[in-house]
Amino acid sequence: MTDAIKAEAIFDAMGAVLTRWTMGSAAAPAASLWRAELGDDPAEAELRLLALSGQFLGAAVVMEPAAALRVLPGIPALALPTVQEALRPLVRRILAAKKQAQVGTELVHFLAERGCTTHPADWMPAADDDDAPDIYAPWRDWAAIAGSESATRQQANDHLTADNWEDFWPAARKAALAELRRRDPSEARKVLESRLGSENADTRLRLLSLLSERLSDDDITFLEGIATDDRAPKVKALAASLLARLGRGPAAGEDTAELAGFFSVKTKGLLRRSRVVQAEPLKTPAQVQRRKALFDGADLASLCGTLGLAPQELIAAWEWNLDHAADMALINLIVATGTDAHVAQAADAINEHDATGLVVTLAPRLTSADRARHAEAAMNAHNIRFEQAQLIAGPAAQLDNPLSTPAGKTLLAALQREDAKPSDQVAELHALGLLASREGARQSLQRLTAAGLLQGDPRLDMLRLNAALDDKGAKP
Amino acid sequence: MAIDLKAVEQLATDQSSLKAAAGLAKPAKWSGVGGSRDGALIWGECAGSGANPYRVMADLRDLGNKCTCPSRKFPCKHVLGLLWLNAEAIVPFTPADTPAWVSDWLGRRRGTSAAKPAINAPPDGEKDLRAARAVEPDVVEDPKDVARREAQAARRNEETERAILDALDALEQWIGDQLRMGLSGFIDDATARCRRIAARLVDGKAAVLAGRIDELPSRLLALPAGDRPRGAVVELGKLVLLARAFRATPRNTEIRRAVAASETREAVLADPAALRVDADWEVLAEQVQTRRDGLVSQTTWLLNLAATGPRFAMLLDFFPASAGRRGSVFTPGESFHGELVFYPSTQPLRAMLVRRDAAQDRPPLEWPAPDETLSDALTRPLLAEPWAIDVPLLLPQGRIARDAAGHTWWRSADGITTLPVAADISGILCGTDLTRTAAIWSGNRLAILAAQTPWGRIGGHD
């Protein structure tokens, strides 16, 4: 008897042995091939059989997969390199210290601005993570492939057309469409025209929002079709708001007239008479609710028309800081339905009138350069903290001397107080790390350690990462 | 920033701490000693009684401090020892970047005032540096006393052996009962039944075996339901083999280690037969597990990066769960040059750190190729030590795959071997070639510790 045959024979016997033991009956009689080894004492035979079977089952029997195995495709390399190996522990610590998704999003945008990405072992976006920078689209699609039953799509190149639409996974498709829109706006619109109808409402909303880039009169016909025919109210509303930015808002109706009634246009000054728009005082909660509801359905151009003003005039004549709810409603209206010029004008007006909190709302529609400029101006003029400034500035502020701002002086003073604790100012120092340029981060580190913070202090992690990162991004 | 010995004296809770600290204030006990460039922080690693060293750190501005040892004294002797080294400049505190573990501790500190010496501390007279430093003269022992003590020890040894053999009889009786009553019932009621026999084994001085049986149910329950009868046969079969091995050679230290207790650190260090390996080691992973008997086990897996020698080393320590959460000792992925001493064994695996050299800036070292074929690696350890539970493996090139039911498998690049993976794996490990994989083969499942990939080294928990 060869060893191979013997192993087969043992294997065959094991089925019966296991069944008997599972049920609680003696198994030695079922293992006749080991009769000599097991001996005559029944109790001893069971223990010997147990030792032999255990060794055989532990060493020689390895589970095999029941069906075909699926191997996921390799995680693709991104268009930017991963962060240097030496800085990965710092990235991991920042991600681990602040569990909120928001911090991860800020950090990956910051890294992308500096020309690098996370290492996939440290952070990867989920398939539905629409807040991740477009550079991560291949990883989002990889996560989608991992979560799906099979990978059937075969994307041949990066150039999206109506014909190869189905070959793209969703995140790469959205990134390619955004890129196409920047390069050739009308081609991107044509692709959308032929393909938008077959997507679900959430996807339609996301794809349609890409048209806000290089929006022009050429898009009007397409948007009007969506605004009237789309099945989803939120998609219709988005199309309407894009149309309104092009001056094609709905005709001013009763609602707009009612909304206009909440405001009065007056003139003031004796020599240089100028107009001001004021919110009428609201007397009841019902009025508050009503005005809010009317704002939700309004558009900037119609409201201005009803008030007898051009949008630029309304923004210039608005009395800020009188009625905060009205200020916020107007800003939201401008974000949704104003042109880029209106948004920029409103941001300047807000800055001038010390209503800084409102810039955060406008920020998504401002260019990075404008965001950084407004953040810096607000910090110098209005004493806002780094945290607020960072919300305004986004990931590309690149401030060279942030600690010289009032916020920096306040921070230094707070850190040097007698009763300062090692856990103070965590968020403020993190925001500072995001706001600074590389040089700014280096200088800030020097000043903060001179002020008594330890070089190894984990609150300085973001500044240390910033100071160590190559600066491949351009200053806006 | 400098401190003087007076501060160390004031900080010590009692004279015995000070005495112990004096014993630790010697360069040989320490490795990786350093300080921050601003002079505020100092740190070092101190060899303790366990296999893993302790990480010790202190903030010289306010004498705040932290040590990873389980001592309930605050500060412990290791902190005092580190401060002593610093106060007397016994070793150079090389200025360096603050290690991550020191920064982590800084981030967790609640306040700067917590560690200030108590104002109403007992008068200094009770603690005396000079007394702590004094070397007690060796007492010359009476040869008769020595002989009597040795005789007592031999008698105790025999009693212990008798007690263990009785306990093993009870264990075999119990195993036979489980078979007679049916393994399906055993699997359903494993926790309670194992607890009872484990208690009997503790009484019979077979403490290590008791701990192993206490953890048996959790290993069994980790298997898919259909695989548990097989798992139960393997686990119980190993117990029979171990019991028989002990009966055959009750004085064999290796078998005794698996049944009763391990040798002390001193005994292993003094054993001329204990294998010492001076090599580059990479920290693969650290496993911390709270056991049913109230102990926390801390296992550090090291990979030997040299061409030959034992491929893996396992540093194993236990401490009571009541001592609280303990900091990690090593950072997975770091590599160091140092000397390990292995517990004497036919397959050296369990070890202790004897010496760790100062860290050097150097590119990461390559992992070696597997030393033997995969089928040998899976079965050879079971020939020498058939009761072993965990077999560390260095796998050749392979890839993670999934079956239709969503279970995870490791498959070799040549397609010949497919092994089931214990935990669900997601992320990067599924999306790249694993050129080398370090894993533990346990209960016929793989637990991946770390892998080398085109993306670099990836930890099993990344």
XYZ file of C-alpha atoms in Angstrom, chain A:
476
model
C 0.000 0.000 0.000
C 1.550 3.322 -1.007
C 1.243 6.458 1.115
C -0.989 8.148 -1.434
C -3.518 5.351 -1.401
C -3.403 5.258 2.343
C -4.183 9.003 2.600
C -7.186 8.437 0.327
C -8.344 5.574 2.516
C -8.021 7.651 5.694
C -9.886 10.461 4.039
C -12.716 8.086 3.113
C -12.918 6.771 6.660
C -13.039 10.265 8.202
C -16.579 10.947 7.031
C -17.985 8.066 9.050
C -15.740 8.829 12.051
C -16.852 12.473 12.204
C -20.506 11.519 11.845
C -20.319 9.004 14.683
C -18.581 11.424 17.041
C -20.954 14.223 16.192
C -23.861 11.928 17.161
C -22.064 10.546 20.232
C -21.349 6.956 19.244
C -18.027 5.119 19.266
C -16.052 5.752 16.087
C -13.211 3.228 16.391
C -15.250 0.480 14.655
C -15.518 2.754 11.611
C -11.717 3.143 11.323
C -10.696 -0.412 10.615
C -7.585 0.719 8.738
C -6.032 1.772 12.073
C -7.209 -1.325 13.999
C -3.688 -2.270 15.049
C -2.797 1.237 16.193
C -5.988 1.729 18.183
C -5.658 -1.410 20.318
C -8.366 -3.363 22.126
C -9.438 -1.100 24.990
C -12.519 0.745 23.618
C -12.024 3.980 25.651
C -8.313 4.131 24.802
C -9.101 3.374 21.154
C -11.385 6.428 20.953
C -8.653 8.728 22.331
C -6.015 7.291 20.014
C -8.365 7.654 17.055
C -9.034 11.238 18.143
C -5.306 12.040 18.183
C -4.749 10.443 14.774
C -7.833 11.948 13.143
C -7.106 15.355 14.602
C -3.594 15.323 13.171
C -4.841 14.120 9.792
C -7.697 16.640 9.585
C -5.507 19.470 10.804
C -2.589 18.806 8.488
C -3.901 17.109 5.385
C -7.392 18.490 4.853
C -7.625 22.050 3.618
C -10.913 23.587 2.539
C -11.323 24.278 -1.104
C -13.532 26.937 -2.602
C -16.883 25.595 -3.730
C -17.122 27.680 -6.871
C -14.969 29.738 -9.159
C -13.015 32.502 -7.468
C -13.116 36.097 -8.511
C -9.999 38.251 -8.382
C -10.568 41.993 -8.343
C -8.677 44.089 -10.853
C -5.620 45.897 -9.553
C -6.133 49.245 -7.884
C -5.195 51.685 -10.662
C -2.452 54.243 -10.256
C -3.829 57.783 -10.142
C -2.668 60.697 -12.265
C -0.856 62.180 -9.259
C 1.768 60.384 -7.147
C 1.006 59.202 -3.645
C 2.315 61.239 -0.741
C 5.980 60.545 0.138
C 6.494 57.453 2.269
C 8.007 59.453 5.120
C 4.868 61.594 5.435
C 2.362 58.737 5.470
C 2.405 58.311 9.266
C 1.492 61.987 9.578
C -1.368 61.593 7.078
C -2.620 58.530 8.948
C -2.502 60.348 12.255
C -4.459 63.320 10.934
C -7.072 60.978 9.478
C -7.263 58.928 12.672
C -7.371 61.859 15.071
C -10.435 63.356 13.450
C -12.887 60.696 12.491
C -15.338 63.031 10.768
C -15.599 62.496 7.027
C -15.271 66.262 6.604
C -11.664 66.234 7.840
C -10.757 63.446 5.441
C -12.337 65.355 2.576
C -10.478 68.568 3.465
C -7.197 66.697 3.714
C -7.499 64.885 0.371
C -8.459 68.125 -1.380
C -5.488 69.821 0.257
C -3.157 67.028 -0.903
C -4.583 67.188 -4.427
C -3.934 70.932 -4.522
C -0.336 70.177 -3.563
C -0.045 67.635 -6.335
C -0.331 64.306 -4.522
C -2.814 61.741 -3.267
C -3.135 59.490 -0.243
C -1.686 55.991 -0.251
C -4.517 53.494 -0.833
C -3.660 51.693 2.408
C -4.250 54.936 4.334
C -7.376 56.282 2.691
C -9.576 55.289 -0.225
C -12.869 56.896 -1.204
C -16.064 54.873 -1.159
C -17.808 54.338 -4.489
C -20.452 56.948 -3.654
C -18.067 59.536 -2.181
C -18.956 62.465 -4.395
C -16.980 64.867 -2.203
C -13.683 63.232 -3.155
C -11.587 65.147 -5.693
C -11.992 63.981 -9.297
C -8.420 62.682 -9.272
C -9.703 59.769 -7.167
C -12.358 58.738 -9.715
C -10.489 55.520 -10.681
C -10.420 54.422 -7.030
C -14.107 55.202 -6.564
C -14.859 53.083 -9.582
C -12.581 50.349 -8.265
C -14.638 50.368 -5.055
C -17.787 50.141 -7.195
C -16.335 47.156 -9.060
C -15.386 45.514 -5.744
C -18.945 45.973 -4.535
C -20.582 44.673 -7.704
C -20.936 41.146 -8.975
C -18.652 41.523 -11.941
C -16.652 44.016 -13.905
C -18.059 44.267 -17.392
C -17.204 47.764 -18.473
C -14.116 48.254 -20.582
C -13.048 51.847 -20.715
C -10.715 52.240 -23.704
C -9.593 55.847 -23.202
C -10.318 58.993 -21.204
C -12.274 60.680 -23.964
C -15.990 60.527 -23.215
C -18.523 60.455 -26.058
C -22.182 59.551 -26.263
C -21.178 56.240 -27.825
C -18.697 55.033 -25.202
C -20.781 56.357 -22.265
C -21.611 52.831 -21.093
C -17.949 51.806 -21.066
C -17.178 54.227 -18.237
C -17.751 53.511 -14.549
C -19.747 56.334 -12.940
C -16.992 58.282 -11.163
C -14.627 58.230 -14.132
C -17.507 59.218 -16.380
C -18.354 62.212 -14.234
C -14.697 63.265 -14.112
C -14.398 62.858 -17.893
C -17.566 64.858 -18.452
C -16.320 67.665 -16.205
C -13.074 67.699 -18.121
C -14.923 67.735 -21.464
C -17.099 70.594 -20.266
C -14.028 72.682 -19.418
C -12.490 71.930 -22.812
C -15.507 71.874 -25.134
C -18.719 73.033 -23.423
C -21.103 72.348 -26.261
C -19.703 68.854 -26.897
C -20.229 68.043 -23.223
C -23.798 69.307 -23.422
C -24.471 67.178 -26.492
C -23.205 64.065 -24.724
C -25.486 64.862 -21.790
C -28.428 65.493 -24.091
C -28.261 62.008 -25.495
C -27.439 60.182 -22.257
C -28.945 62.019 -19.290
C -32.400 60.479 -19.665
C -31.196 56.947 -18.968
C -29.619 57.779 -15.570
C -31.353 57.839 -12.188
C -32.417 61.080 -10.548
C -29.408 61.436 -8.199
C -26.982 60.880 -11.045
C -28.905 63.255 -13.317
C -28.669 65.904 -10.602
C -24.914 65.458 -10.217
C -24.210 65.396 -13.948
C -26.449 68.360 -14.708
C -24.699 70.430 -12.042
C -21.507 70.125 -14.126
C -23.084 72.534 -16.618
C -22.562 75.429 -14.193
C -18.988 75.434 -15.501
C -18.838 77.631 -18.656
C -22.600 78.064 -18.661
C -23.765 79.942 -21.757
C -26.802 80.796 -23.869
C -26.082 77.703 -25.981
C -27.333 75.610 -23.066
C -30.733 77.299 -22.860
C -32.727 74.990 -25.115
C -31.413 71.862 -23.395
C -32.042 73.271 -19.907
C -35.541 74.409 -20.809
C -36.332 70.895 -21.906
C -35.123 69.486 -18.590
C -36.932 72.153 -16.580
C -40.244 71.210 -18.144
C -39.912 67.492 -18.854
C -37.684 65.856 -16.200
C -39.401 63.420 -13.854
C -37.588 64.536 -10.687
C -38.534 67.858 -9.036
C -34.986 68.479 -7.783
C -33.536 68.032 -11.273
C -36.167 70.411 -12.657
C -35.307 72.924 -9.944
C -31.600 72.707 -10.786
C -32.306 73.282 -14.485
C -34.498 76.251 -13.574
C -31.788 77.741 -11.389
C -29.189 77.327 -14.153
C -31.605 79.020 -16.550
C -32.107 81.830 -14.085
C -28.336 82.409 -14.009
C -28.650 82.968 -17.750
C -31.403 85.501 -17.213
C -34.079 83.020 -18.268
C -35.915 82.770 -14.995
C -39.638 82.204 -15.001
C -41.734 85.314 -15.639
C -42.320 87.281 -12.482
C -45.614 86.114 -11.070
C -47.770 86.800 -8.054
C -45.308 85.120 -5.720
C -42.489 87.376 -6.831
C -44.693 90.397 -6.364
C -45.597 89.194 -2.880
C -41.931 88.659 -2.060
C -41.040 92.110 -3.342
C -43.655 93.457 -0.990
C -41.514 92.396 1.932
C -38.918 94.948 0.897
C -38.912 98.666 0.320
C -36.719 100.755 -1.949
C -35.902 104.119 -0.405
C -33.554 106.934 -1.143
C -31.247 108.450 1.408
C -28.674 111.181 1.679
C -29.258 114.793 0.856
C -26.523 115.658 -1.590
C -25.625 112.325 -3.109
C -28.974 110.658 -3.096
C -28.618 106.910 -3.205
C -31.071 104.119 -3.089
C -31.266 101.557 -0.314
C -33.262 98.327 -0.196
C -34.529 97.476 3.256
C -36.400 94.516 4.592
C -39.723 95.524 6.117
C -39.930 94.476 9.750
C -41.756 91.143 10.136
C -44.476 91.073 12.739
C -45.511 87.434 13.009
C -43.854 84.012 12.691
C -46.265 83.330 9.842
C -44.712 86.207 7.917
C -41.229 84.832 8.575
C -42.308 81.480 7.203
C -44.040 82.993 4.224
C -41.073 85.131 3.199
C -38.770 82.121 3.493
C -41.058 80.008 1.325
C -41.297 82.740 -1.284
C -37.488 83.042 -1.442
C -37.207 79.300 -2.098
C -39.199 79.564 -5.289
C -37.820 82.892 -6.476
C -35.019 83.929 -8.788
C -32.772 86.962 -8.584
C -33.676 88.540 -11.933
C -37.460 88.430 -11.401
C -37.211 89.796 -7.878
C -35.046 92.662 -9.088
C -37.381 93.321 -11.982
C -40.370 93.557 -9.676
C -38.486 95.938 -7.403
C -37.554 98.014 -10.447
C -33.824 97.464 -10.065
C -31.088 95.706 -11.978
C -29.480 92.819 -9.969
C -26.257 94.817 -9.620
C -28.268 97.705 -8.199
C -30.080 95.470 -5.741
C -26.808 94.013 -4.426
C -25.283 97.490 -4.166
C -28.328 99.019 -2.471
C -29.020 96.162 -0.027
C -28.854 97.127 3.647
C -26.790 94.367 5.206
C -26.855 93.296 8.843
C -30.342 94.666 9.425
C -32.224 91.407 9.053
C -29.881 88.389 9.051
C -32.504 85.991 7.770
C -33.128 88.282 4.803
C -29.381 88.601 4.167
C -28.980 84.836 4.147
C -32.010 84.357 1.911
C -30.684 86.861 -0.601
C -27.250 85.191 -0.632
C -28.845 81.809 -1.203
C -30.865 83.319 -4.019
C -27.705 84.723 -5.601
C -25.872 81.399 -5.265
C -28.764 79.558 -6.907
C -29.788 81.984 -9.615
C -27.193 84.761 -9.930
C -24.537 85.008 -12.593
C -20.861 84.642 -11.680
C -20.558 88.430 -11.767
C -23.394 88.770 -9.266
C -21.763 86.249 -6.971
C -18.452 88.105 -7.092
C -20.174 91.422 -6.506
C -22.103 90.034 -3.551
C -18.908 88.651 -2.018
C -17.273 92.063 -2.227
C -20.345 93.746 -0.787
C -20.429 91.329 2.117
C -16.802 91.943 2.876
C -17.327 95.666 2.822
C -20.266 95.473 5.182
C -18.780 93.106 7.710
C -21.188 90.256 7.079
C -18.402 87.715 6.711
C -20.394 84.659 7.747
C -22.247 84.870 4.466
C -19.150 84.413 2.291
C -19.019 80.742 3.293
C -22.319 80.250 1.483
C -21.013 81.959 -1.642
C -17.662 80.133 -1.551
C -18.594 77.122 -3.714
C -19.299 79.463 -6.638
C -16.184 81.604 -6.263
C -12.868 80.833 -7.927
C -10.088 79.544 -5.630
C -8.253 82.834 -6.051
C -11.323 84.807 -4.989
C -11.932 82.462 -2.074
C -8.393 82.927 -0.795
C -8.586 86.680 -1.283
C -11.868 86.963 0.611
C -10.611 84.742 3.414
C -7.506 86.841 3.859
C -9.483 90.087 3.674
C -12.014 88.811 6.205
C -9.274 87.714 8.579
C -7.573 91.104 8.447
C -10.688 93.229 8.552
C -13.126 91.273 10.673
C -11.155 89.172 13.150
C -12.530 85.839 12.042
C -10.840 82.696 13.283
C -8.764 80.339 11.116
C -11.562 77.790 11.202
C -14.003 80.185 9.538
C -11.357 81.476 7.176
C -10.578 77.935 6.111
C -14.239 77.319 5.264
C -14.185 80.400 3.059
C -10.801 79.716 1.494
C -11.146 76.004 0.758
C -8.119 73.848 0.063
C -5.956 76.311 -1.868
C -5.526 79.343 0.343
C -1.696 79.259 0.429
C -1.330 82.112 2.920
C 2.300 83.099 3.452
C 2.045 84.726 6.826
C -1.125 83.579 8.559
C 0.101 84.096 12.128
C 0.394 87.844 11.528
C -3.349 88.146 11.042
C -5.550 89.042 14.010
C -6.602 85.386 14.164
C -2.948 84.373 14.458
C -2.318 86.862 17.249
C -5.396 85.651 19.110
C -4.236 82.065 18.721
C -0.716 82.784 19.975
C -2.102 84.652 22.953
C -4.475 81.803 23.793
C -1.683 79.228 23.599
C 0.516 81.256 25.920
C -2.069 81.766 28.632
C -1.280 80.426 32.080
C -4.182 77.999 32.053
C -3.651 76.725 28.493
C -4.184 72.973 28.232
C -2.499 70.575 25.793
C -5.861 69.906 24.179
C -6.725 73.552 23.479
C -7.044 75.044 20.005
C -6.902 71.715 18.195
C -9.313 72.741 15.443
C -7.769 76.191 15.092
C -4.242 74.817 14.643
C -5.540 72.241 12.168
C -7.268 74.965 10.129
C -4.084 77.023 10.231
C -2.236 74.041 8.788
C -4.684 73.893 5.894
C -4.606 77.626 5.191
C -0.872 78.204 5.074
C 1.456 77.952 2.114
C 4.485 75.723 2.593
C 6.610 78.703 3.557
C 3.805 80.024 5.747
C 3.597 76.652 7.499
C 7.358 76.616 8.146
C 7.294 80.088 9.636
C 4.223 79.281 11.703
C 5.916 76.189 13.132
C 8.917 78.260 14.128
C 6.804 80.896 15.791
C 4.600 78.360 17.581
C 7.532 76.376 18.953
C 9.191 79.612 19.999
C 5.962 80.365 21.828
C 6.314 77.160 23.838
C 4.654 74.413 21.808
C 6.633 71.202 21.490
C 7.877 70.196 18.063
C 6.249 66.818 18.519
C 2.912 68.259 19.593
C 0.208 66.366 17.646
C -1.807 69.574 17.291
C 0.890 70.717 14.877
C 0.493 67.648 12.645
C -1.282 69.491 9.835
C 1.287 72.300 9.853
C 4.118 69.771 9.848
C 2.579 67.910 6.930
C 2.110 71.167 5.062
C 5.681 72.293 5.714
C 7.071 68.951 4.544
C 4.971 68.627 1.374
C 6.461 69.615 -1.926
C 4.575 72.535 -3.312
C 3.627 71.430 -6.799
C 0.365 73.334 -6.884
C 0.311 76.886 -8.200
C -0.519 79.765 -5.959
C -3.930 81.046 -7.032
